[in-house]
PDB file of C-alpha atoms in Angstrom:
ATOM      1  CA  UNK A   1     -45.416   7.142   1.049  1.00  0.00           C
ATOM      2  CA  UNK A   2     -44.266   9.811  -1.400  1.00  0.00           C
ATOM      3  CA  UNK A   3     -42.564   7.142  -3.491  1.00  0.00           C
ATOM      4  CA  UNK A   4     -45.787   5.117  -3.668  1.00  0.00           C
ATOM      5  CA  UNK A   5     -48.136   7.984  -4.603  1.00  0.00           C
ATOM      6  CA  UNK A   6     -47.146   8.205  -8.323  1.00  0.00           C
ATOM      7  CA  UNK A   7     -48.311   4.583  -8.685  1.00  0.00           C
ATOM      8  CA  UNK A   8     -51.929   5.737  -8.299  1.00  0.00           C
ATOM      9  CA  UNK A   9     -51.583   8.133 -11.243  1.00  0.00           C
ATOM     10  CA  UNK A  10     -50.677   5.209 -13.466  1.00  0.00           C
ATOM     11  CA  UNK A  11     -53.115   2.681 -11.995  1.00  0.00           C
ATOM     12  CA  UNK A  12     -56.057   5.071 -12.363  1.00  0.00           C
ATOM     13  CA  UNK A  13     -54.897   6.768 -15.539  1.00  0.00           C
ATOM     14  CA  UNK A  14     -57.894   8.268 -17.401  1.00  0.00           C
ATOM     15  CA  UNK A  15     -57.343   5.871 -20.277  1.00  0.00           C
ATOM     16  CA  UNK A  16     -58.450   2.975 -18.036  1.00  0.00           C
ATOM     17  CA  UNK A  17     -61.579   4.621 -16.576  1.00  0.00           C
ATOM     18  CA  UNK A  18     -64.029   3.428 -19.293  1.00  0.00           C
ATOM     19  CA  UNK A  19     -62.725  -0.119 -18.818  1.00  0.00           C
ATOM     20  CA  UNK A  20     -63.147   0.093 -15.032  1.00  0.00           C
ATOM     21  CA  UNK A  21     -66.647   1.484 -15.507  1.00  0.00           C
ATOM     22  CA  UNK A  22     -67.528  -1.346 -17.886  1.00  0.00           C
ATOM     23  CA  UNK A  23     -66.163  -3.916 -15.443  1.00  0.00           C
ATOM     24  CA  UNK A  24     -68.364  -2.651 -12.617  1.00  0.00           C
ATOM     25  CA  UNK A  25     -71.331  -2.340 -14.978  1.00  0.00           C
ATOM     26  CA  UNK A  26     -71.039  -6.014 -15.890  1.00  0.00           C
ATOM     27  CA  UNK A  27     -70.345  -7.010 -12.284  1.00  0.00           C
ATOM     28  CA  UNK A  28     -73.201  -5.095 -10.657  1.00  0.00           C
ATOM     29  CA  UNK A  29     -75.848  -4.742 -13.356  1.00  0.00           C
ATOM     30  CA  UNK A  30     -78.662  -7.285 -12.966  1.00  0.00           C
ATOM     31  CA  UNK A  31     -79.589  -7.392 -16.674  1.00  0.00           C
ATOM     32  CA  UNK A  32     -78.865 -10.674 -18.392  1.00  0.00           C
ATOM     33  CA  UNK A  33     -76.204 -10.732 -21.067  1.00  0.00           C
ATOM     34  CA  UNK A  34     -74.476 -13.731 -22.593  1.00  0.00           C
ATOM     35  CA  UNK A  35     -70.755 -14.340 -22.313  1.00  0.00           C
ATOM     36  CA  UNK A  36     -70.413 -13.456 -25.991  1.00  0.00           C
ATOM     37  CA  UNK A  37     -72.135 -10.095 -25.466  1.00  0.00           C
ATOM     38  CA  UNK A  38     -69.849  -9.311 -22.534  1.00  0.00           C
ATOM     39  CA  UNK A  39     -66.801 -10.318 -24.565  1.00  0.00           C
ATOM     40  CA  UNK A  40     -67.784  -8.094 -27.492  1.00  0.00           C
ATOM     41  CA  UNK A  41     -68.494  -5.242 -25.074  1.00  0.00           C
ATOM     42  CA  UNK A  42     -65.044  -5.454 -23.467  1.00  0.00           C
ATOM     43  CA  UNK A  43     -63.305  -5.807 -26.833  1.00  0.00           C
ATOM     44  CA  UNK A  44     -65.011  -2.643 -28.099  1.00  0.00           C
ATOM     45  CA  UNK A  45     -64.088  -0.707 -24.965  1.00  0.00           C
ATOM     46  CA  UNK A  46     -60.461  -1.876 -25.024  1.00  0.00           C
ATOM     47  CA  UNK A  47     -59.964  -1.098 -28.720  1.00  0.00           C
ATOM     48  CA  UNK A  48     -61.673   2.306 -28.785  1.00  0.00           C
ATOM     49  CA  UNK A  49     -60.712   3.723 -25.384  1.00  0.00           C
ATOM     50  CA  UNK A  50     -57.281   2.149 -24.823  1.00  0.00           C
ATOM     51  CA  UNK A  51     -55.573   0.739 -27.919  1.00  0.00           C
ATOM     52  CA  UNK A  52     -56.498   3.523 -30.354  1.00  0.00           C
ATOM     53  CA  UNK A  53     -55.567   6.357 -27.928  1.00  0.00           C
ATOM     54  CA  UNK A  54     -52.246   4.643 -27.151  1.00  0.00           C
ATOM     55  CA  UNK A  55     -51.515   4.256 -30.876  1.00  0.00           C
ATOM     56  CA  UNK A  56     -52.347   7.931 -31.493  1.00  0.00           C
ATOM     57  CA  UNK A  57     -50.234   8.945 -28.491  1.00  0.00           C
ATOM     58  CA  UNK A  58     -47.137   7.277 -29.939  1.00  0.00           C
ATOM     59  CA  UNK A  59     -47.904   8.851 -33.304  1.00  0.00           C
ATOM     60  CA  UNK A  60     -48.152  12.290 -31.682  1.00  0.00           C
ATOM     61  CA  UNK A  61     -44.950  11.693 -29.736  1.00  0.00           C
ATOM     62  CA  UNK A  62     -43.180  10.717 -32.950  1.00  0.00           C
ATOM     63  CA  UNK A  63     -44.134  14.087 -34.418  1.00  0.00           C
ATOM     64  CA  UNK A  64     -43.138  15.904 -31.214  1.00  0.00           C
ATOM     65  CA  UNK A  65     -46.693  16.966 -30.296  1.00  0.00           C
ATOM     66  CA  UNK A  66     -46.562  15.340 -26.838  1.00  0.00           C
ATOM     67  CA  UNK A  67     -43.687  14.308 -24.608  1.00  0.00           C
ATOM     68  CA  UNK A  68     -45.255  11.959 -22.046  1.00  0.00           C
ATOM     69  CA  UNK A  69     -48.503  10.153 -21.326  1.00  0.00           C
ATOM     70  CA  UNK A  70     -49.421  12.484 -18.431  1.00  0.00           C
ATOM     71  CA  UNK A  71     -49.863  15.493 -20.798  1.00  0.00           C
ATOM     72  CA  UNK A  72     -48.802  18.050 -18.213  1.00  0.00           C
ATOM     73  CA  UNK A  73     -48.535  20.945 -20.687  1.00  0.00           C
ATOM     74  CA  UNK A  74     -51.765  22.724 -21.726  1.00  0.00           C
ATOM     75  CA  UNK A  75     -50.616  23.006 -25.340  1.00  0.00           C
ATOM     76  CA  UNK A  76     -50.237  19.227 -25.560  1.00  0.00           C
ATOM     77  CA  UNK A  77     -53.759  18.461 -24.360  1.00  0.00           C
ATOM     78  CA  UNK A  78     -55.901  19.786 -27.202  1.00  0.00           C
ATOM     79  CA  UNK A  79     -55.322  17.026 -29.762  1.00  0.00           C
ATOM     80  CA  UNK A  80     -55.602  14.113 -27.276  1.00  0.00           C
ATOM     81  CA  UNK A  81     -58.795  15.565 -25.752  1.00  0.00           C
ATOM     82  CA  UNK A  82     -60.280  16.166 -29.197  1.00  0.00           C
ATOM     83  CA  UNK A  83     -59.435  12.565 -30.070  1.00  0.00           C
ATOM     84  CA  UNK A  84     -61.096  11.374 -26.875  1.00  0.00           C
ATOM     85  CA  UNK A  85     -64.227  13.352 -27.742  1.00  0.00           C
ATOM     86  CA  UNK A  86     -64.337  11.778 -31.201  1.00  0.00           C
ATOM     87  CA  UNK A  87     -63.774   8.227 -29.959  1.00  0.00           C
ATOM     88  CA  UNK A  88     -66.347   8.478 -27.173  1.00  0.00           C
ATOM     89  CA  UNK A  89     -68.840   9.907 -29.663  1.00  0.00           C
ATOM     90  CA  UNK A  90     -68.290   6.967 -31.998  1.00  0.00           C
ATOM     91  CA  UNK A  91     -68.604   4.531 -29.107  1.00  0.00           C
ATOM     92  CA  UNK A  92     -71.960   5.767 -27.822  1.00  0.00           C
ATOM     93  CA  UNK A  93     -73.446   6.283 -31.300  1.00  0.00           C
ATOM     94  CA  UNK A  94     -72.349   3.003 -32.875  1.00  0.00           C
ATOM     95  CA  UNK A  95     -71.699   0.514 -30.061  1.00  0.00           C
ATOM     96  CA  UNK A  96     -72.711   1.388 -26.490  1.00  0.00           C
ATOM     97  CA  UNK A  97     -76.143   2.691 -27.418  1.00  0.00           C
ATOM     98  CA  UNK A  98     -78.900   3.749 -25.033  1.00  0.00           C
ATOM     99  CA  UNK A  99     -81.177   0.873 -26.062  1.00  0.00           C
ATOM    100  CA  UNK A 100     -78.569  -1.846 -25.466  1.00  0.00           C
ATOM    101  CA  UNK A 101     -76.600  -0.612 -22.438  1.00  0.00           C
ATOM    102  CA  UNK A 102     -78.481   2.403 -20.984  1.00  0.00           C
ATOM    103  CA  UNK A 103     -76.498   2.757 -17.733  1.00  0.00           C
ATOM    104  CA  UNK A 104     -73.131   2.407 -19.456  1.00  0.00           C
ATOM    105  CA  UNK A 105     -74.299   4.736 -22.232  1.00  0.00           C
ATOM    106  CA  UNK A 106     -75.012   7.513 -19.745  1.00  0.00           C
ATOM    107  CA  UNK A 107     -71.673   6.932 -17.990  1.00  0.00           C
ATOM    108  CA  UNK A 108     -69.795   7.305 -21.280  1.00  0.00           C
ATOM    109  CA  UNK A 109     -72.001  10.218 -22.356  1.00  0.00           C
ATOM    110  CA  UNK A 110     -71.112  11.925 -19.074  1.00  0.00           C
ATOM    111  CA  UNK A 111     -67.462  11.244 -19.866  1.00  0.00           C
ATOM    112  CA  UNK A 112     -67.966  12.825 -23.279  1.00  0.00           C
ATOM    113  CA  UNK A 113     -69.464  15.958 -21.692  1.00  0.00           C
ATOM    114  CA  UNK A 114     -66.570  16.119 -19.208  1.00  0.00           C
ATOM    115  CA  UNK A 115     -64.047  15.853 -22.059  1.00  0.00           C
ATOM    116  CA  UNK A 116     -65.836  18.673 -23.917  1.00  0.00           C
ATOM    117  CA  UNK A 117     -65.724  20.857 -20.782  1.00  0.00           C
ATOM    118  CA  UNK A 118     -62.016  20.128 -20.268  1.00  0.00           C
ATOM    119  CA  UNK A 119     -61.325  20.858 -23.941  1.00  0.00           C
ATOM    120  CA  UNK A 120     -63.216  24.151 -23.795  1.00  0.00           C
ATOM    121  CA  UNK A 121     -61.356  25.245 -20.671  1.00  0.00           C
ATOM    122  CA  UNK A 122     -58.054  24.894 -22.522  1.00  0.00           C
ATOM    123  CA  UNK A 123     -58.999  27.893 -24.681  1.00  0.00           C
ATOM    124  CA  UNK A 124     -59.366  29.881 -21.467  1.00  0.00           C
ATOM    125  CA  UNK A 125     -55.869  28.733 -20.460  1.00  0.00           C
ATOM    126  CA  UNK A 126     -57.401  26.656 -17.653  1.00  0.00           C
ATOM    127  CA  UNK A 127     -56.026  23.170 -17.076  1.00  0.00           C
ATOM    128  CA  UNK A 128     -58.252  20.637 -15.362  1.00  0.00           C
ATOM    129  CA  UNK A 129     -57.064  17.350 -13.916  1.00  0.00           C
ATOM    130  CA  UNK A 130     -58.202  14.618 -16.301  1.00  0.00           C
ATOM    131  CA  UNK A 131     -57.286  12.082 -13.613  1.00  0.00           C
ATOM    132  CA  UNK A 132     -59.782  13.665 -11.234  1.00  0.00           C
ATOM    133  CA  UNK A 133     -62.389  13.875 -13.987  1.00  0.00           C
ATOM    134  CA  UNK A 134     -62.109  10.135 -14.478  1.00  0.00           C
ATOM    135  CA  UNK A 135     -62.010   9.166 -10.813  1.00  0.00           C
ATOM    136  CA  UNK A 136     -64.915  11.355  -9.710  1.00  0.00           C
ATOM    137  CA  UNK A 137     -67.042  10.205 -12.663  1.00  0.00           C
ATOM    138  CA  UNK A 138     -66.278   6.547 -11.961  1.00  0.00           C
ATOM    139  CA  UNK A 139     -67.124   6.936  -8.268  1.00  0.00           C
ATOM    140  CA  UNK A 140     -70.525   8.487  -9.008  1.00  0.00           C
ATOM    141  CA  UNK A 141     -71.227   5.777 -11.592  1.00  0.00           C
ATOM    142  CA  UNK A 142     -70.475   2.996  -9.095  1.00  0.00           C
ATOM    143  CA  UNK A 143     -72.735   4.650  -6.524  1.00  0.00           C
ATOM    144  CA  UNK A 144     -75.442   4.929  -9.175  1.00  0.00           C
ATOM    145  CA  UNK A 145     -75.109   1.252 -10.102  1.00  0.00           C
ATOM    146  CA  UNK A 146     -75.407   0.315  -6.431  1.00  0.00           C
ATOM    147  CA  UNK A 147     -78.621   2.318  -6.022  1.00  0.00           C
ATOM    148  CA  UNK A 148     -80.038   1.188  -9.366  1.00  0.00           C
ATOM    149  CA  UNK A 149     -79.446  -2.508  -8.666  1.00  0.00           C
ATOM    150  CA  UNK A 150     -80.216  -2.146  -4.937  1.00  0.00           C
ATOM    151  CA  UNK A 151     -76.938  -3.845  -4.019  1.00  0.00           C
ATOM    152  CA  UNK A 152     -74.960  -2.808  -0.956  1.00  0.00           C
ATOM    153  CA  UNK A 153     -71.367  -2.226  -2.058  1.00  0.00           C
ATOM    154  CA  UNK A 154     -70.455   0.379   0.543  1.00  0.00           C
ATOM    155  CA  UNK A 155     -66.911  -1.001   0.870  1.00  0.00           C
ATOM    156  CA  UNK A 156     -66.313  -0.585  -2.864  1.00  0.00           C
ATOM    157  CA  UNK A 157     -67.747   2.934  -2.776  1.00  0.00           C
ATOM    158  CA  UNK A 158     -65.565   3.879   0.189  1.00  0.00           C
ATOM    159  CA  UNK A 159     -62.529   2.412  -1.565  1.00  0.00           C
ATOM    160  CA  UNK A 160     -63.040   4.662  -4.570  1.00  0.00           C
ATOM    161  CA  UNK A 161     -63.743   7.692  -2.394  1.00  0.00           C
ATOM    162  CA  UNK A 162     -60.380   7.089  -0.731  1.00  0.00           C
ATOM    163  CA  UNK A 163     -58.762   6.488  -4.137  1.00  0.00           C
ATOM    164  CA  UNK A 164     -59.951   9.941  -5.236  1.00  0.00           C
ATOM    165  CA  UNK A 165     -57.838  11.315  -2.409  1.00  0.00           C
ATOM    166  CA  UNK A 166     -54.834   9.184  -3.303  1.00  0.00           C
ATOM    167  CA  UNK A 167     -54.993  10.153  -6.973  1.00  0.00           C
ATOM    168  CA  UNK A 168     -55.298  13.842  -6.062  1.00  0.00           C
ATOM    169  CA  UNK A 169     -52.312  13.524  -3.716  1.00  0.00           C
ATOM    170  CA  UNK A 170     -50.422  11.692  -6.437  1.00  0.00           C
ATOM    171  CA  UNK A 171     -50.987  14.495  -8.946  1.00  0.00           C
ATOM    172  CA  UNK A 172     -49.813  17.064  -6.388  1.00  0.00           C
ATOM    173  CA  UNK A 173     -46.753  14.994  -5.513  1.00  0.00           C
ATOM    174  CA  UNK A 174     -45.842  14.673  -9.203  1.00  0.00           C
ATOM    175  CA  UNK A 175     -46.328  18.447  -9.567  1.00  0.00           C
ATOM    176  CA  UNK A 176     -48.708  17.802 -12.466  1.00  0.00           C
ATOM    177  CA  UNK A 177     -51.475  19.981 -11.002  1.00  0.00           C
ATOM    178  CA  UNK A 178     -52.240  22.464  -8.272  1.00  0.00           C
ATOM    179  CA  UNK A 179     -55.253  22.259  -5.953  1.00  0.00           C
ATOM    180  CA  UNK A 180     -57.383  24.504  -8.154  1.00  0.00           C
ATOM    181  CA  UNK A 181     -56.836  22.296 -11.212  1.00  0.00           C
ATOM    182  CA  UNK A 182     -57.700  19.202  -9.168  1.00  0.00           C
ATOM    183  CA  UNK A 183     -60.931  20.811  -7.974  1.00  0.00           C
ATOM    184  CA  UNK A 184     -61.876  21.883 -11.500  1.00  0.00           C
ATOM    185  CA  UNK A 185     -61.241  18.349 -12.737  1.00  0.00           C
ATOM    186  CA  UNK A 186     -63.280  16.874  -9.881  1.00  0.00           C
ATOM    187  CA  UNK A 187     -66.229  19.135 -10.706  1.00  0.00           C
ATOM    188  CA  UNK A 188     -65.958  18.511 -14.467  1.00  0.00           C
ATOM    189  CA  UNK A 189     -66.173  14.789 -13.790  1.00  0.00           C
ATOM    190  CA  UNK A 190     -68.823  14.677 -11.092  1.00  0.00           C
ATOM    191  CA  UNK A 191     -71.392  17.222 -12.337  1.00  0.00           C
ATOM    192  CA  UNK A 192     -72.314  15.534 -15.668  1.00  0.00           C
ATOM    193  CA  UNK A 193     -72.616  12.163 -13.932  1.00  0.00           C
ATOM    194  CA  UNK A 194     -74.853  13.570 -11.182  1.00  0.00           C
ATOM    195  CA  UNK A 195     -77.102  15.301 -13.726  1.00  0.00           C
ATOM    196  CA  UNK A 196     -77.372  12.175 -15.907  1.00  0.00           C
ATOM    197  CA  UNK A 197     -78.298   9.986 -12.924  1.00  0.00           C
ATOM    198  CA  UNK A 198     -81.776  11.478 -13.302  1.00  0.00           C
ATOM    199  CA  UNK A 199     -82.205   9.684 -16.643  1.00  0.00           C
ATOM    200  CA  UNK A 200     -81.297   6.147 -15.582  1.00  0.00           C
ATOM    201  CA  UNK A 201     -81.880   5.773 -11.843  1.00  0.00           C
TER     202      UNK A 201
END
């Protein structure tokens, strides 16, 4: 089991969370969108939240600012988190706007708030688990979509609740975080999403 656990850190890496959220938004949301609109939506998400961060990561690694994609060291997290804040801001201002995709907008806005919290904590020498931020936020979003669309997806919800545990165990096994950092990350991810549910449920 210990050999399998690191797999969950890569499968549910924070870089993929916006894409997973978008997938479930399209799958569960009952609003009508054309295939073209869905395609453009996914292309925007992939470019801004995956391809650009990956490109910047390799640029930072070239200059010796980061050493691996897990960003275990506090000093290596500031630039990537600041980049994430900038990219998410661009996404919700220019593309995933509240008038076009309200539910997804609030999910990404919650992610932006979580990234700001995590970034601020770095100046207090506090490291939060970005993996847990992503997983807890995604879980609340899926629950919110289920309630909003009045669709029973209890098995999916339970799956992601369990995955939160597996990801947390994975981060402990890889010695990337301690329990306190996992809890801080969990709270940083879940609180903004719970607060923002009020605006779209």
